[in-house]
Coordinates of C-alpha atoms in Angstrom, one line a residue:
Chain X
X253 CA -0.2 0.4 -0.1
X254 CA 1.4 3.2 -1.0
X255 CA 0.8 5.8 1.9
X256 CA -1.2 8.8 1.3
X257 CA 0.7 12.2 2.1
X258 CA 1.3 15.6 1.1
X259 CA 4.7 14.3 -0.7
X260 CA 2.5 11.5 -2.6
X261 CA 0.1 14.5 -3.5
X262 CA 2.8 16.4 -4.8
X263 CA 4.3 13.8 -6.8
X264 CA 0.9 12.9 -8.7
X265 CA 0.9 16.5 -9.5
X266 CA 3.6 15.8 -11.5
X267 CA 2.9 13.3 -13.7
X268 CA -0.8 13.8 -14.1
X269 CA -1.7 11.6 -11.1
X270 CA -1.1 8.5 -12.8
X271 CA 0.3 6.7 -10.2
X272 CA -2.7 6.5 -7.8
X273 CA -3.0 2.6 -7.1
X274 CA -6.3 1.0 -6.3
X275 CA -7.4 1.4 -2.9
X276 CA -8.2 -2.1 -2.5
X277 CA -7.6 -5.3 -4.5
X278 CA -11.3 -7.4 -5.4
X279 CA -9.8 -10.9 -4.9
X280 CA -11.7 -14.2 -6.2
X281 CA -12.0 -16.0 -2.7
X282 CA -9.7 -18.8 -1.5
X283 CA -10.8 -22.2 -0.8
X284 CA -9.5 -21.7 2.9
X285 CA -9.2 -18.9 5.6
X286 CA -8.1 -19.0 9.2
X287 CA -11.4 -16.3 9.5
X288 CA -14.5 -15.1 7.6
X289 CA -16.2 -12.2 8.4
X290 CA -19.8 -11.9 6.7
X291 CA -20.8 -7.9 5.9
X292 CA -18.1 -5.3 4.4
X293 CA -20.0 -2.8 6.2
X294 CA -18.2 -0.6 9.0
X295 CA -18.6 -3.1 11.7
X296 CA -17.3 -6.0 9.9
X297 CA -14.4 -3.9 8.3
X298 CA -13.2 -3.1 11.5
X299 CA -13.5 -6.7 12.9
X300 CA -11.2 -7.4 10.1
X301 CA -9.0 -4.5 10.8
X302 CA -8.7 -5.4 14.4
X303 CA -8.5 -9.2 14.1
X304 CA -5.1 -8.1 11.7
X305 CA -3.5 -5.1 14.0
X306 CA -4.6 -6.5 17.4
X307 CA -4.5 -10.3 17.1
X308 CA -2.0 -11.0 14.2
X309 CA -5.0 -12.8 12.0
X310 CA -4.6 -11.6 8.6
X311 CA -5.8 -14.6 6.4
X312 CA -9.2 -13.2 6.1
X313 CA -11.8 -13.2 3.7
X314 CA -14.3 -10.4 4.3
X315 CA -17.4 -11.3 2.2
X316 CA -20.2 -8.8 1.3
X317 CA -23.2 -9.7 -0.8
X318 CA -23.6 -5.7 -2.5
X319 CA -20.9 -3.5 -2.1
X320 CA -18.9 -2.2 0.3
X321 CA -20.1 -0.3 2.6
X322 CA -23.4 -0.2 0.5
X323 CA -25.9 -0.8 3.7
X324 CA -26.1 1.5 6.7
X325 CA -22.8 2.5 6.8
X326 CA -23.4 4.5 4.0
X327 CA -27.1 5.3 4.8
X328 CA -26.9 7.0 8.7
X329 CA -26.7 10.4 9.5
X330 CA -22.9 10.1 10.6
X331 CA -23.2 11.0 14.3
X332 CA -20.5 9.8 16.9
X333 CA -21.3 10.6 20.7
X334 CA -21.0 8.1 23.6
X335 CA -23.3 10.1 26.4
X336 CA -25.0 6.6 27.1
X337 CA -26.3 5.8 30.4
X338 CA -25.4 2.3 31.1
X339 CA -21.7 1.4 32.5
X340 CA -21.7 -1.2 29.8
X341 CA -23.0 0.6 27.1
X342 CA -20.5 4.1 27.7
X343 CA -17.5 2.0 27.4
X344 CA -17.7 0.6 24.0
X345 CA -19.4 3.9 22.6
X346 CA -16.6 5.9 24.3
X347 CA -14.4 3.5 23.5
X348 CA -15.2 3.5 19.4
X349 CA -15.5 7.5 20.1
X350 CA -11.7 7.8 21.1
X351 CA -10.8 5.7 18.3
X352 CA -12.3 7.9 16.0
X353 CA -10.2 10.8 17.1
X354 CA -7.6 9.0 15.9
X355 CA -8.8 6.9 12.8
X356 CA -7.5 9.0 10.5
X357 CA -3.6 8.8 11.3
X358 CA -4.2 5.3 12.1
X359 CA -5.5 4.0 8.2
X360 CA -3.8 6.7 6.8
X361 CA -7.2 7.8 5.1
X362 CA -8.9 11.0 6.1
X363 CA -12.2 10.0 7.9
X364 CA -13.0 13.8 8.4
X365 CA -14.0 13.0 12.2
X366 CA -15.2 16.8 13.3
X367 CA -15.4 16.7 16.9
X368 CA -17.6 19.7 16.8
X369 CA -19.9 18.5 19.9
X370 CA -23.5 16.8 20.4
X371 CA -26.2 18.6 22.0
X372 CA -29.4 16.0 23.4
X373 CA -32.1 18.6 24.0
X374 CA -34.3 18.3 27.2
X375 CA -37.7 19.4 26.3
X376 CA -39.8 18.0 29.0
X377 CA -39.2 17.8 32.9
X378 CA -39.0 14.0 32.4
X379 CA -36.2 14.6 30.0
X380 CA -34.2 17.2 31.9
X381 CA -34.3 14.9 35.2
X382 CA -33.2 12.0 32.6
X383 CA -30.6 13.7 31.2
X384 CA -29.0 15.2 34.4
X385 CA -28.9 11.5 35.6
X386 CA -27.1 10.6 32.6
X387 CA -24.6 13.3 33.0
X388 CA -24.0 12.2 36.5
X389 CA -23.4 9.0 35.1
X390 CA -21.1 10.0 32.4
X391 CA -18.9 11.6 35.5
X392 CA -18.7 8.7 36.8
X393 CA -17.5 6.6 33.7
X394 CA -15.0 9.3 33.0
X395 CA -17.1 10.8 29.7
X396 CA -17.1 14.4 29.3
X397 CA -20.8 15.7 29.5
X398 CA -22.5 18.7 30.9
X399 CA -26.1 19.3 31.3
X400 CA -26.2 23.1 29.9
X401 CA -29.2 25.7 30.1
X402 CA -31.4 27.0 27.3
X403 CA -29.2 30.3 27.4
X404 CA -26.2 27.9 26.9
X405 CA -28.2 26.1 24.0
X406 CA -29.1 29.3 22.3
X407 CA -25.1 30.0 22.1
X408 CA -24.3 27.2 21.0
X409 CA -26.9 26.8 18.4
X410 CA -28.3 30.2 17.5
X411 CA -30.3 29.1 14.9
X412 CA -32.5 26.8 17.4
X413 CA -35.7 28.6 18.5
X414 CA -35.9 27.8 22.4
X415 CA -39.1 29.4 23.3
X416 CA -41.1 26.8 21.0
X417 CA -44.8 27.0 21.9
X418 CA -45.3 23.4 22.4
X419 CA -42.0 22.5 24.2
X420 CA -39.7 24.9 25.2
X421 CA -36.0 24.0 25.6
X422 CA -35.3 23.5 29.3
X423 CA -31.5 22.4 29.2
X424 CA -29.6 19.7 26.8
X425 CA -26.9 17.3 27.7
X426 CA -23.5 18.6 26.1
X427 CA -20.9 16.2 24.6
X428 CA -18.3 18.7 23.3
X429 CA -16.1 15.9 21.8
X430 CA -19.2 14.0 20.1
X431 CA -19.8 14.8 16.2
X432 CA -19.6 13.6 12.8
X433 CA -17.4 11.8 10.6
X434 CA -17.4 10.6 6.7
X435 CA -19.2 7.8 6.8
X436 CA -17.9 6.0 3.8
X437 CA -14.6 7.0 4.1
X438 CA -14.6 5.0 7.6
X439 CA -15.4 1.9 5.2
X440 CA -13.3 2.8 2.6
X441 CA -10.4 3.4 5.1
X442 CA -10.5 0.4 6.8
X443 CA -11.3 -1.9 3.7
X444 CA -7.5 0.0 2.3
X445 CA -6.2 -1.1 5.6
X446 CA -7.4 -4.5 5.5
X447 CA -6.5 -5.1 1.7
X448 CA -2.8 -3.6 2.6
X449 CA -2.7 -6.3 5.4
X450 CA -3.5 -9.2 2.8
X451 CA -7.1 -9.6 3.4
X452 CA -9.8 -10.3 0.6
X453 CA -12.7 -8.2 0.7
X454 CA -15.2 -10.3 -2.1
X455 CA -17.9 -8.2 -3.1
X456 CA -21.1 -8.9 -4.5
X457 CA -20.7 -12.5 -3.0
X458 CA -24.2 -13.6 -1.2
X459 CA -24.0 -15.9 1.7
X460 CA -26.4 -18.8 1.0
X461 CA -25.7 -21.3 3.9
X462 CA -23.4 -22.0 6.7
X463 CA -22.0 -25.4 6.9
X464 CA -21.0 -26.8 10.2
X465 CA -19.7 -30.5 11.9
X466 CA -20.0 -31.9 15.1
X467 CA -21.4 -28.5 15.8
X468 CA -18.4 -26.3 14.8
X469 CA -18.3 -23.9 11.9
X470 CA -16.6 -25.2 8.4
X471 CA -17.4 -22.8 6.2
X472 CA -19.8 -20.7 4.1
X473 CA -21.8 -21.6 1.0
X474 CA -22.2 -18.5 -1.3
X475 CA -22.6 -17.3 -4.7
X476 CA -19.3 -17.7 -5.7
X477 CA -19.1 -21.6 -4.2
X478 CA -18.0 -23.0 -0.8
X479 CA -15.3 -21.3 1.6
X480 CA -14.1 -22.8 4.1
X481 CA -13.1 -21.2 7.3
X482 CA -11.8 -22.1 11.0
X483 CA -13.7 -18.9 12.6
X484 CA -17.3 -17.5 11.2
X485 CA -18.3 -13.7 12.5
X486 CA -21.4 -12.5 11.1
X487 CA -22.0 -9.1 11.0
X488 CA -24.9 -8.1 8.6
X489 CA -27.5 -5.4 10.5
X490 CA -30.7 -6.0 8.8
X491 CA -29.8 -9.3 7.6
X492 CA -28.4 -10.8 10.8
X493 CA -31.9 -12.8 11.3
X494 CA -31.5 -14.6 7.7
X495 CA -27.5 -15.3 8.5
X496 CA -29.0 -16.7 12.2
X497 CA -31.4 -18.9 10.6
X498 CA -28.5 -20.3 8.1
X499 CA -26.5 -20.9 11.2
X500 CA -29.6 -23.0 13.0
X501 CA -30.6 -20.3 15.6
X502 CA -33.0 -17.9 16.5
X503 CA -32.3 -14.0 17.7
X504 CA -34.1 -11.4 19.3
X505 CA -34.2 -8.8 16.8
X506 CA -36.6 -7.2 14.4
X507 CA -35.7 -5.5 11.3
X508 CA -37.2 -2.5 10.5
X509 CA -36.8 1.0 7.9
X510 CA -35.0 3.5 9.4
X511 CA -34.9 7.1 7.4
X512 CA -32.8 9.8 6.6
X513 CA -32.5 12.7 4.2
X514 CA -30.9 15.7 3.7
X515 CA -31.9 19.3 2.3
X516 CA -30.3 21.5 -0.4
X517 CA -26.9 22.7 0.5
X518 CA -26.9 26.3 2.5
X519 CA -24.4 28.5 4.1
X520 CA -22.6 27.2 7.0
X521 CA -25.2 28.2 10.0
X522 CA -25.0 25.1 12.5
X523 CA -22.1 24.1 13.7
X524 CA -23.0 21.7 16.3
X525 CA -25.2 18.4 16.3
X526 CA -28.7 18.7 17.8
X527 CA -31.0 15.5 18.6
X528 CA -34.5 16.7 19.9
X529 CA -36.2 13.8 20.9
X530 CA -39.2 14.9 22.7
X531 CA -40.6 16.0 19.0
X532 CA -38.0 13.3 17.4
X533 CA -35.5 14.5 14.8
X534 CA -32.4 15.2 14.7
X535 CA -30.5 17.3 12.6
X536 CA -26.3 18.9 11.2
X537 CA -25.0 20.2 8.4
X538 CA -22.4 18.4 6.7
X539 CA -19.4 19.9 4.8
X540 CA -21.4 20.4 1.9
X541 CA -23.8 22.5 3.4
X542 CA -26.3 20.3 3.3
X543 CA -28.7 19.9 6.4
X544 CA -28.6 15.9 7.4
X545 CA -31.9 14.6 8.9
X546 CA -33.0 11.8 10.5
X547 CA -36.3 11.0 12.5
X548 CA -38.1 7.4 13.7
X549 CA -38.4 4.1 12.6
X550 CA -40.8 2.3 11.2
X551 CA -43.0 0.2 13.6
X552 CA -43.2 -2.9 11.4
X553 CA -40.9 -5.6 9.8
X554 CA -39.5 -4.4 6.6
X555 CA -36.1 -5.1 4.3
X556 CA -37.2 -2.9 1.5
X557 CA -34.7 -0.2 2.5
X558 CA -37.7 2.2 1.7
X559 CA -39.7 3.9 4.7
X560 CA -43.0 5.1 5.2
X561 CA -43.4 8.7 3.7
X562 CA -45.6 10.0 7.1
X563 CA -42.5 9.8 9.4
X564 CA -40.3 12.3 7.0
X565 CA -43.2 14.4 7.6
X566 CA -43.3 13.9 11.2
X567 CA -39.4 14.3 11.6
X568 CA -40.1 17.8 9.0
X569 CA -42.3 18.9 11.4
X570 CA -40.6 18.4 14.4
X571 CA -37.5 20.0 13.2
X572 CA -39.1 23.0 11.3
X573 CA -40.5 23.6 15.0
X574 CA -37.2 23.3 16.4
X575 CA -35.2 25.5 14.0
X576 CA -37.8 27.6 11.8
X577 CA -35.1 28.4 9.9
X578 CA -35.6 25.7 7.8
X579 CA -39.2 25.9 7.0
X580 CA -38.5 27.0 3.4
X581 CA -35.2 24.4 2.5
X582 CA -35.9 22.1 -0.2
X583 CA -35.3 18.8 0.8
X584 CA -33.2 16.6 -2.0
X585 CA -32.5 12.9 -1.0
X586 CA -34.3 10.7 1.1
X587 CA -33.4 7.3 1.8
X588 CA -33.8 4.0 3.9
X589 CA -32.1 1.5 5.5
X590 CA -32.9 -1.5 7.6
X591 CA -32.2 -1.5 11.2
X592 CA -31.6 -4.5 13.7
X593 CA -33.6 -3.9 16.8
X594 CA -32.9 -6.0 19.9
X595 CA -35.4 -6.3 23.0
X596 CA -33.2 -3.5 25.0
X597 CA -32.4 -1.5 22.2
X598 CA -28.4 -2.7 22.7
X599 CA -26.1 -4.7 20.3
X600 CA -25.5 -8.1 20.7
X601 CA -21.5 -9.0 20.4
X602 CA -21.3 -12.9 21.1
X603 CA -20.9 -16.2 20.7
X604 CA -23.3 -18.6 19.4
X605 CA -24.8 -21.6 19.7
X606 CA -23.0 -22.8 16.7
X607 CA -19.2 -23.4 17.8
X608 CA -16.8 -20.7 16.5
X609 CA -19.5 -18.8 14.7
X610 CA -19.9 -15.5 16.4
X611 CA -22.2 -12.5 16.1
X612 CA -22.3 -9.0 16.0
X613 CA -26.0 -7.2 15.5
X614 CA -28.5 -5.5 16.9
X615 CA -26.8 -1.9 16.8
X616 CA -31.1 -0.3 15.9
X617 CA -30.4 3.4 14.9
X618 CA -27.1 3.9 16.5
X619 CA -24.4 1.8 14.9
X620 CA -22.0 4.0 12.9
X621 CA -21.0 5.6 16.1
X622 CA -19.6 2.4 17.6
X623 CA -18.2 1.0 14.5
X624 CA -14.2 0.9 15.7
X625 CA -15.3 -0.3 19.4
X626 CA -17.5 -2.6 18.2
X627 CA -14.6 -4.0 15.5
X628 CA -12.3 -3.8 18.3
X629 CA -14.3 -6.0 20.9
X630 CA -16.0 -8.4 18.1
X631 CA -12.2 -9.2 16.8
X632 CA -11.2 -9.8 20.6
X633 CA -13.7 -12.3 21.0
X634 CA -13.1 -14.1 17.0
X635 CA -9.6 -14.3 18.0
X636 CA -9.6 -15.5 21.6
X637 CA -12.8 -17.3 21.1
X638 CA -14.1 -15.5 24.7
X639 CA -15.2 -12.0 25.0
X640 CA -13.1 -9.3 26.3
X641 CA -14.6 -6.6 29.0
X642 CA -15.9 -4.6 26.2
X643 CA -17.9 -7.3 24.6
X644 CA -18.5 -9.5 27.1
X645 CA -21.9 -7.8 28.6
X646 CA -23.4 -7.7 25.0
X647 CA -23.9 -11.7 24.9
X648 CA -27.1 -13.3 23.6
X649 CA -28.1 -14.8 26.5
X650 CA -28.8 -11.9 28.5
X651 CA -32.0 -11.5 27.5
X652 CA -32.7 -15.3 29.3
X653 CA -30.9 -14.3 32.1
X654 CA -32.6 -11.1 32.2
X655 CA -29.4 -8.7 32.4
X656 CA -30.6 -6.3 30.2
X657 CA -28.7 -2.8 29.1
X658 CA -31.8 -0.9 29.3
X659 CA -31.1 2.0 26.9
X660 CA -34.3 2.3 25.3
X661 CA -35.3 4.1 28.4
X662 CA -32.2 5.5 28.8
X663 CA -32.0 7.1 26.0
X664 CA -35.4 7.8 25.2
X665 CA -36.0 7.3 21.2
X666 CA -33.1 8.5 19.2
X667 CA -30.2 6.0 19.7
Chain U
X151 CA -47.7 3.5 2.7
X152 CA -49.2 0.5 3.7
X153 CA -52.6 0.1 3.7
X154 CA -54.7 -2.7 5.9
X155 CA -58.3 -3.5 5.5
X156 CA -59.7 -3.9 9.3
X157 CA -61.7 -7.5 9.2
X158 CA -64.1 -5.6 12.0
X159 CA -65.2 -2.5 10.4
X160 CA -63.8 -2.9 7.1
X161 CA -62.4 0.0 6.7
X162 CA -59.2 0.3 4.3
X163 CA -57.2 1.7 7.2
X164 CA -53.6 3.9 6.3
X165 CA -50.7 3.1 8.1
X166 CA -50.6 6.4 10.2
X167 CA -54.5 4.9 11.3
X168 CA -52.9 1.6 12.6
X169 CA -50.4 0.7 15.5
X170 CA -48.5 -2.2 14.6
X171 CA -47.9 -5.1 16.9
X172 CA -45.4 -6.9 15.2
X173 CA -45.4 -11.2 15.3
X174 CA -48.7 -12.5 15.5
X175 CA -49.2 -16.3 16.8
X176 CA -47.1 -16.6 19.6
X177 CA -48.0 -19.1 22.1
X178 CA -47.7 -17.5 26.0
X179 CA -45.7 -19.5 28.0
X180 CA -46.1 -18.1 31.8
X181 CA -45.1 -18.9 35.3
X182 CA -44.0 -22.3 35.6
X183 CA -42.4 -22.7 32.1
X184 CA -38.8 -23.2 31.2
X185 CA -36.3 -20.0 31.4
X186 CA -35.7 -21.2 27.4
X187 CA -39.4 -21.1 26.7
X188 CA -40.0 -18.1 28.1
X189 CA -37.1 -16.2 26.8
X190 CA -38.2 -17.8 23.6
X191 CA -41.8 -16.3 24.0
X192 CA -40.7 -12.3 25.7
X193 CA -37.8 -12.0 22.9
X194 CA -36.8 -14.6 20.1
X195 CA -38.4 -13.6 16.5
X196 CA -39.1 -15.2 13.0
X197 CA -38.6 -11.5 11.4
X198 CA -38.4 -13.6 8.5
X199 CA -37.6 -11.9 4.9
X200 CA -41.0 -12.4 2.9
X201 CA -43.9 -14.0 4.3
X202 CA -44.7 -12.4 7.8
X203 CA -47.6 -12.6 9.9
X204 CA -48.3 -9.8 12.2
X205 CA -50.6 -7.9 14.9
X206 CA -51.7 -4.5 13.8
X207 CA -54.5 -2.3 15.8
X208 CA -57.0 -0.3 14.3
X209 CA -55.9 2.9 16.8
X210 CA -57.6 5.3 15.1
X211 CA -60.8 3.7 14.0
X212 CA -62.9 0.7 15.8
X213 CA -59.6 0.5 18.1
X214 CA -59.7 -3.6 17.4
X215 CA -56.7 -5.9 17.3
X216 CA -56.5 -7.9 14.4
X217 CA -54.0 -10.1 12.1
X218 CA -52.2 -9.1 9.0
X219 CA -50.4 -11.5 6.5
X220 CA -47.6 -9.3 4.8
X221 CA -44.5 -10.1 2.8
X222 CA -41.4 -8.0 4.3
X223 CA -39.4 -8.3 1.3
X224 CA -41.9 -6.3 -1.2
X225 CA -44.7 -4.9 1.3
X226 CA -47.3 -7.2 -0.4
X227 CA -50.4 -7.5 2.0
X228 CA -51.8 -11.2 1.1
X229 CA -54.6 -10.4 3.6
X230 CA -55.9 -9.4 7.4
X231 CA -58.4 -11.6 9.5
X232 CA -59.9 -11.3 13.4
X233 CA -57.2 -12.1 16.1
X234 CA -59.0 -14.7 17.7
X235 CA -57.5 -17.7 15.9
X236 CA -54.1 -19.4 17.1
X237 CA -52.8 -19.7 13.4
X238 CA -53.7 -18.3 10.4
X239 CA -57.3 -19.3 8.4
X240 CA -57.1 -21.5 5.6
X241 CA -58.0 -18.9 2.8
X242 CA -55.1 -16.7 3.5
X243 CA -52.6 -19.5 3.7
X244 CA -54.1 -20.2 0.2
X245 CA -54.1 -16.1 -0.8
X246 CA -50.4 -16.5 0.3
X247 CA -49.8 -19.7 -1.8
X248 CA -51.0 -18.4 -4.8
X249 CA -48.7 -15.3 -4.7
X250 CA -45.7 -17.5 -3.2
X251 CA -45.7 -21.0 -4.7
X252 CA -42.3 -21.9 -3.0
X253 CA -43.7 -20.8 0.5
X254 CA -44.3 -23.2 3.0
X255 CA -46.4 -22.9 5.5
X256 CA -45.2 -25.5 8.2
X257 CA -47.5 -24.2 10.9
X258 CA -47.3 -26.6 13.9
X259 CA -50.0 -27.6 16.5
X260 CA -47.3 -26.6 19.0
X261 CA -47.5 -23.1 18.2
X262 CA -43.9 -22.9 17.1
X263 CA -44.9 -21.6 13.4
X264 CA -43.0 -21.9 10.1
X265 CA -39.5 -23.4 11.1

């Protein structure tokens, strides 16, 4: 892999940019690997990357049904934060956030991490109490967050209407070191680094079945034939249920559609991320100037990557109330992704009933922010066969034991 | 936009008029059941990509719960039926089989449903 640097740009500028190499190879699959990761999204690629970097396992294939980063990694609103209530969530999301800070240097790929600050508005007294509690919990967890006054909210984000007639802003949970990143670049950066370590990224290759012998996984049947492996990691978000069925077990997961949209680009008008969970919408401004907008999920199982129109209407209604300045903006693009929602709205990073088969799923509506931490924890699980401290609490048997990591209460809705 | 016909009042209701209730025909396991049975009842879900049976409530209409047979991969609706049944009625199964010949109904008497 040729390193990207200012010298590389200068060198290529002198020779008509003829010397850039492809960021990753697209090889045909080998017959056998030490480990296979299914799913070349952010989480899958991060898993493979840390398998190589932290554990020295590089005979790895990453198999992708579509194209790299074309699922939820390319469909989210790129928010990065770690202001969670429960200790186990805070630990993994904070690990992820801290890895984002050095990711560009680590991968030699600009992921445009922008720690511009994330603000979660409190618009009911219940929310005020909830966020005060979260701020105290975060202080104990060593995560820098604070509860700020409406006046401070207005200073940080002047376009925000803090005196709305329905839900005036009563304060906010502010995480100054949260922010946004370039979602595609995260996938591309990991893919380039994985490929440089000798891993095979196999796109347009759908897994059709999981083979096992004596309760141990032996490989996967794909549209490019059988590929053998000693260890299998399933990291496929919305389609986790399908893969689990191939491997012979069921998950506590429902797949539903979540939509996002962007407006036409306008001049810079907000330099923080704002989440308004009571009215249910969140918004930030991209470097191109588009307002990046997200809202709630649909309430029914859906694999079509299309959401219901009334959710867009509800989200925009909420945001026009919160930011009156956007009322005449035109919306440019709208899309949907299939998110995997667990019973307690927390992810699963776990061993499975099938030996040497591991699963990482259930990130629901908030997976992007967790990519590096999730990959770090999943790689440790796959390499050692046992979960490390980050993944331990997220095992799939917690539902039987009643040891939920209950963030659906902690986070309200947006997650 | 999803439109389901309420089998009680006959209204073709838009999804904004309905409240979703997720997987239908779950067999309830309560006190006295094993932890595995209770966990499966509470959390394990079929979540199929394809034919699915769901609970819906006509929330802004007659208020009643009913069940719907739907395809989660195409959003096609096969039919709706009243909720007082433990498995899909024969005419709904027939409608699904007419549209999805490869689909296996596989309803088990123990309430486990397909698979």
